[in-house]
Amino acid sequence: MGNLPSLTWNSIWAANGLLLKGLSWRVGRGNAISIWIDQWILGIEPESWLNRGGNGELELVSDLIDSTSKMWKTKIITTTFQMDIAQRILQIPLAIIDCEDMQVWKGEHSGEFSVRSAYKLLQDASLDPSSYLLILDTREWLQMLVVLDAAPKKKTATTCFGNVLQALMFGI
């Protein structure tokens, strides 16, 4: 973060955890996605699936895809994963034409990031915004911002901005 980071940089850095939580993979070839670490099965966190088949050689999603037919290797998937997870994997569409794996925003069907969906993710997860590395003296800074002695036009904008920040960061 560097020495004396600005409030803007602090806020961006604080949102890093939320952004990482909102990313998911869209399967292309599967050669860039770890089966056991990356978020690639919609609605299921990687910690919840276990390798019940003892297939230690499976590392990448590409190991679950037949490269010639571009179809899932059904037998390996059903013996490796719990039935509900296996069914979700088999429902993931695979591209007929080779394409790269791509990180997408899971909060939108389009896969594109939006502030609205990030806010919804934060609410749905019941996460405390203060857990995202926000600076400790943000409350004091916001209080100073609200009572700032500025020109009427600037004061209105500053007060409005301060109120929005308070509402987002502290649920006020």
mmCIF file of C-alpha atoms in Angstrom:
data_model
loop_
_atom_site.group_PDB
_atom_site.id
_atom_site.type_symbol
_atom_site.label_atom_id
_atom_site.label_comp_id
_atom_site.label_asym_id
_atom_site.label_seq_id
_atom_site.Cartn_x
_atom_site.Cartn_y
_atom_site.Cartn_z
ATOM 1 C CA MET A 1 0.000 0.000 0.000
ATOM 2 C CA GLY A 2 2.954 2.328 0.446
ATOM 3 C CA ASN A 3 3.489 5.128 2.936
ATOM 4 C CA LEU A 4 0.557 7.435 3.681
ATOM 5 C CA PRO A 5 -1.868 6.061 1.097
ATOM 6 C CA SER A 6 -4.817 8.252 0.156
ATOM 7 C CA LEU A 7 -8.342 7.413 1.250
ATOM 8 C CA THR A 8 -9.119 6.506 -2.353
ATOM 9 C CA TRP A 9 -6.216 4.041 -2.557
ATOM 10 C CA ASN A 10 -7.130 2.637 0.871
ATOM 11 C CA SER A 11 -10.692 2.086 -0.324
ATOM 12 C CA ILE A 12 -9.558 0.398 -3.525
ATOM 13 C CA TRP A 13 -7.183 -1.825 -1.569
ATOM 14 C CA ALA A 14 -9.944 -2.596 0.959
ATOM 15 C CA ALA A 15 -12.278 -3.729 -1.832
ATOM 16 C CA ASN A 16 -9.670 -6.192 -3.113
ATOM 17 C CA GLY A 17 -11.084 -9.051 -1.006
ATOM 18 C CA LEU A 18 -14.600 -8.395 -2.249
ATOM 19 C CA LEU A 19 -13.417 -8.317 -5.853
ATOM 20 C CA LEU A 20 -11.552 -11.597 -5.479
ATOM 21 C CA LYS A 21 -14.627 -13.171 -3.875
ATOM 22 C CA GLY A 22 -16.739 -12.091 -6.856
ATOM 23 C CA LEU A 23 -14.511 -13.621 -9.522
ATOM 24 C CA SER A 24 -15.198 -16.971 -11.106
ATOM 25 C CA TRP A 25 -13.844 -18.876 -14.096
ATOM 26 C CA ARG A 26 -15.597 -19.505 -17.384
ATOM 27 C CA VAL A 27 -14.277 -22.793 -18.751
ATOM 28 C CA GLY A 28 -12.626 -22.741 -22.167
ATOM 29 C CA ARG A 29 -9.821 -25.285 -22.562
ATOM 30 C CA GLY A 30 -9.610 -25.717 -18.791
ATOM 31 C CA ASN A 31 -5.814 -25.556 -18.773
ATOM 32 C CA ALA A 32 -5.634 -22.392 -16.607
ATOM 33 C CA ILE A 33 -8.131 -23.496 -13.935
ATOM 34 C CA SER A 34 -7.175 -25.530 -10.889
ATOM 35 C CA ILE A 35 -9.865 -28.088 -10.061
ATOM 36 C CA TRP A 36 -9.264 -27.880 -6.317
ATOM 37 C CA ILE A 37 -8.410 -24.210 -5.738
ATOM 38 C CA ASP A 38 -10.221 -21.997 -8.263
ATOM 39 C CA GLN A 39 -13.887 -20.990 -8.217
ATOM 40 C CA TRP A 40 -15.263 -22.548 -11.420
ATOM 41 C CA ILE A 41 -18.423 -24.422 -10.405
ATOM 42 C CA LEU A 42 -21.250 -21.912 -10.101
ATOM 43 C CA GLY A 43 -22.676 -21.629 -6.602
ATOM 44 C CA ILE A 44 -20.189 -23.957 -4.912
ATOM 45 C CA GLU A 45 -17.034 -22.852 -3.118
ATOM 46 C CA PRO A 46 -13.855 -24.902 -3.776
ATOM 47 C CA GLU A 47 -13.528 -25.851 -0.099
ATOM 48 C CA SER A 48 -16.757 -27.858 -0.293
ATOM 49 C CA TRP A 49 -15.791 -30.368 -2.968
ATOM 50 C CA LEU A 50 -13.567 -33.278 -2.122
ATOM 51 C CA ASN A 51 -11.631 -35.720 -4.266
ATOM 52 C CA ARG A 52 -13.568 -38.802 -3.212
ATOM 53 C CA GLY A 53 -12.206 -40.916 -6.045
ATOM 54 C CA GLY A 54 -8.593 -40.545 -4.945
ATOM 55 C CA ASN A 55 -7.612 -39.263 -8.402
ATOM 56 C CA GLY A 56 -4.372 -37.582 -7.343
ATOM 57 C CA GLU A 57 -3.309 -36.920 -10.932
ATOM 58 C CA LEU A 58 -6.244 -34.565 -11.503
ATOM 59 C CA GLU A 59 -5.066 -30.964 -11.220
ATOM 60 C CA LEU A 60 -6.603 -28.847 -13.971
ATOM 61 C CA VAL A 61 -10.132 -28.681 -15.335
ATOM 62 C CA SER A 62 -8.659 -29.740 -18.687
ATOM 63 C CA ASP A 63 -8.029 -33.155 -17.051
ATOM 64 C CA LEU A 64 -11.832 -33.531 -16.904
ATOM 65 C CA ILE A 65 -12.371 -32.685 -20.588
ATOM 66 C CA ASP A 66 -11.870 -35.047 -23.532
ATOM 67 C CA SER A 67 -9.706 -32.936 -25.867
ATOM 68 C CA THR A 68 -10.866 -34.673 -29.060
ATOM 69 C CA SER A 69 -14.642 -34.729 -28.499
ATOM 70 C CA LYS A 70 -14.753 -31.515 -26.382
ATOM 71 C CA MET A 71 -17.026 -33.314 -23.898
ATOM 72 C CA TRP A 72 -16.776 -33.851 -20.167
ATOM 73 C CA LYS A 73 -15.201 -37.128 -19.029
ATOM 74 C CA THR A 74 -18.382 -38.257 -17.286
ATOM 75 C CA LYS A 75 -16.972 -41.377 -15.633
ATOM 76 C CA ILE A 76 -14.037 -39.545 -14.037
ATOM 77 C CA ILE A 77 -16.297 -36.720 -12.840
ATOM 78 C CA THR A 78 -18.917 -39.008 -11.277
ATOM 79 C CA THR A 79 -16.284 -41.117 -9.501
ATOM 80 C CA THR A 80 -14.287 -38.106 -8.290
ATOM 81 C CA PHE A 81 -16.995 -35.737 -7.042
ATOM 82 C CA GLN A 82 -20.120 -35.985 -4.919
ATOM 83 C CA MET A 83 -23.223 -36.512 -7.069
ATOM 84 C CA ASP A 84 -24.621 -32.959 -6.720
ATOM 85 C CA ILE A 85 -21.267 -31.417 -7.626
ATOM 86 C CA ALA A 86 -20.770 -33.866 -10.514
ATOM 87 C CA GLN A 87 -24.169 -32.898 -11.917
ATOM 88 C CA ARG A 88 -23.286 -29.202 -11.751
ATOM 89 C CA ILE A 89 -20.001 -29.827 -13.552
ATOM 90 C CA LEU A 90 -21.727 -31.799 -16.296
ATOM 91 C CA GLN A 91 -24.152 -28.884 -16.792
ATOM 92 C CA ILE A 92 -21.329 -26.455 -17.542
ATOM 93 C CA PRO A 93 -21.365 -25.916 -21.311
ATOM 94 C CA LEU A 94 -18.104 -26.508 -23.153
ATOM 95 C CA ALA A 95 -17.068 -24.610 -26.268
ATOM 96 C CA ILE A 96 -16.713 -26.654 -29.448
ATOM 97 C CA ILE A 97 -13.995 -24.298 -30.676
ATOM 98 C CA ASP A 98 -10.847 -23.963 -28.561
ATOM 99 C CA CYS A 99 -10.915 -20.821 -26.445
ATOM 100 C CA GLU A 100 -9.015 -19.531 -23.443
ATOM 101 C CA ASP A 101 -10.327 -19.838 -19.896
ATOM 102 C CA MET A 102 -11.603 -16.494 -18.725
ATOM 103 C CA GLN A 103 -12.185 -14.899 -15.352
ATOM 104 C CA VAL A 104 -15.652 -13.392 -15.078
ATOM 105 C CA TRP A 105 -17.704 -11.556 -12.472
ATOM 106 C CA LYS A 106 -20.143 -14.072 -11.023
ATOM 107 C CA GLY A 107 -22.583 -11.402 -9.835
ATOM 108 C CA GLU A 108 -23.860 -10.720 -13.367
ATOM 109 C CA HIS A 109 -25.066 -13.131 -16.060
ATOM 110 C CA SER A 110 -22.950 -11.246 -18.584
ATOM 111 C CA GLY A 111 -19.830 -11.850 -16.478
ATOM 112 C CA GLU A 112 -19.063 -8.131 -16.406
ATOM 113 C CA PHE A 113 -18.450 -6.263 -13.170
ATOM 114 C CA SER A 114 -21.003 -3.770 -11.872
ATOM 115 C CA VAL A 115 -21.019 -1.755 -8.660
ATOM 116 C CA ARG A 116 -24.628 -2.859 -8.076
ATOM 117 C CA SER A 117 -23.686 -6.541 -8.104
ATOM 118 C CA ALA A 118 -20.609 -5.911 -5.924
ATOM 119 C CA TYR A 119 -22.827 -4.163 -3.377
ATOM 120 C CA LYS A 120 -25.289 -7.078 -3.537
ATOM 121 C CA LEU A 121 -22.447 -9.563 -3.030
ATOM 122 C CA LEU A 122 -21.326 -7.601 0.024
ATOM 123 C CA GLN A 123 -24.879 -7.648 1.437
ATOM 124 C CA ASP A 124 -25.506 -11.326 0.627
ATOM 125 C CA ALA A 125 -22.279 -12.414 2.246
ATOM 126 C CA SER A 126 -23.159 -10.459 5.413
ATOM 127 C CA LEU A 127 -19.609 -9.244 5.463
ATOM 128 C CA ASP A 128 -18.514 -6.474 7.745
ATOM 129 C CA PRO A 129 -16.975 -3.753 5.544
ATOM 130 C CA SER A 130 -14.561 -2.918 8.356
ATOM 131 C CA SER A 131 -12.997 -6.354 7.846
ATOM 132 C CA TYR A 132 -11.707 -5.181 4.477
ATOM 133 C CA LEU A 133 -8.622 -3.418 5.827
ATOM 134 C CA LEU A 134 -10.327 -0.027 6.104
ATOM 135 C CA ILE A 135 -8.250 2.548 7.923
ATOM 136 C CA LEU A 136 -9.102 2.866 11.590
ATOM 137 C CA ASP A 137 -9.504 6.625 11.609
ATOM 138 C CA THR A 138 -12.002 6.703 8.717
ATOM 139 C CA ARG A 139 -14.849 7.688 11.069
ATOM 140 C CA GLU A 140 -12.909 10.720 12.315
ATOM 141 C CA TRP A 141 -11.975 11.663 8.756
ATOM 142 C CA LEU A 142 -15.617 11.454 7.657
ATOM 143 C CA GLN A 143 -16.743 13.512 10.651
ATOM 144 C CA MET A 144 -14.189 16.190 9.737
ATOM 145 C CA LEU A 145 -15.352 16.039 6.126
ATOM 146 C CA VAL A 146 -18.993 16.572 7.084
ATOM 147 C CA VAL A 147 -18.266 19.620 9.247
ATOM 148 C CA LEU A 148 -15.694 21.050 6.851
ATOM 149 C CA ASP A 149 -15.854 24.839 6.574
ATOM 150 C CA ALA A 150 -16.120 25.288 2.823
ATOM 151 C CA ALA A 151 -18.045 27.350 0.307
ATOM 152 C CA PRO A 152 -21.798 26.443 0.312
ATOM 153 C CA LYS A 153 -21.655 24.668 -3.045
ATOM 154 C CA LYS A 154 -18.557 22.660 -2.107
ATOM 155 C CA LYS A 155 -19.880 22.007 1.395
ATOM 156 C CA THR A 156 -23.082 20.455 0.016
ATOM 157 C CA ALA A 157 -21.123 18.180 -2.324
ATOM 158 C CA THR A 158 -18.636 17.293 0.424
ATOM 159 C CA THR A 159 -21.420 16.525 2.928
ATOM 160 C CA CYS A 160 -23.262 14.396 0.362
ATOM 161 C CA PHE A 161 -20.056 12.518 -0.494
ATOM 162 C CA GLY A 162 -19.312 11.992 3.202
ATOM 163 C CA ASN A 163 -22.825 10.659 3.846
ATOM 164 C CA VAL A 164 -22.553 8.214 0.958
ATOM 165 C CA LEU A 165 -19.182 6.959 2.211
ATOM 166 C CA GLN A 166 -20.556 6.563 5.731
ATOM 167 C CA ALA A 167 -23.531 4.593 4.480
ATOM 168 C CA LEU A 168 -21.401 2.279 2.358
ATOM 169 C CA MET A 169 -18.643 1.653 4.876
ATOM 170 C CA PHE A 170 -20.475 1.603 8.177
ATOM 171 C CA GLY A 171 -24.085 0.824 7.266
ATOM 172 C CA ILE A 172 -25.200 4.145 8.752
#
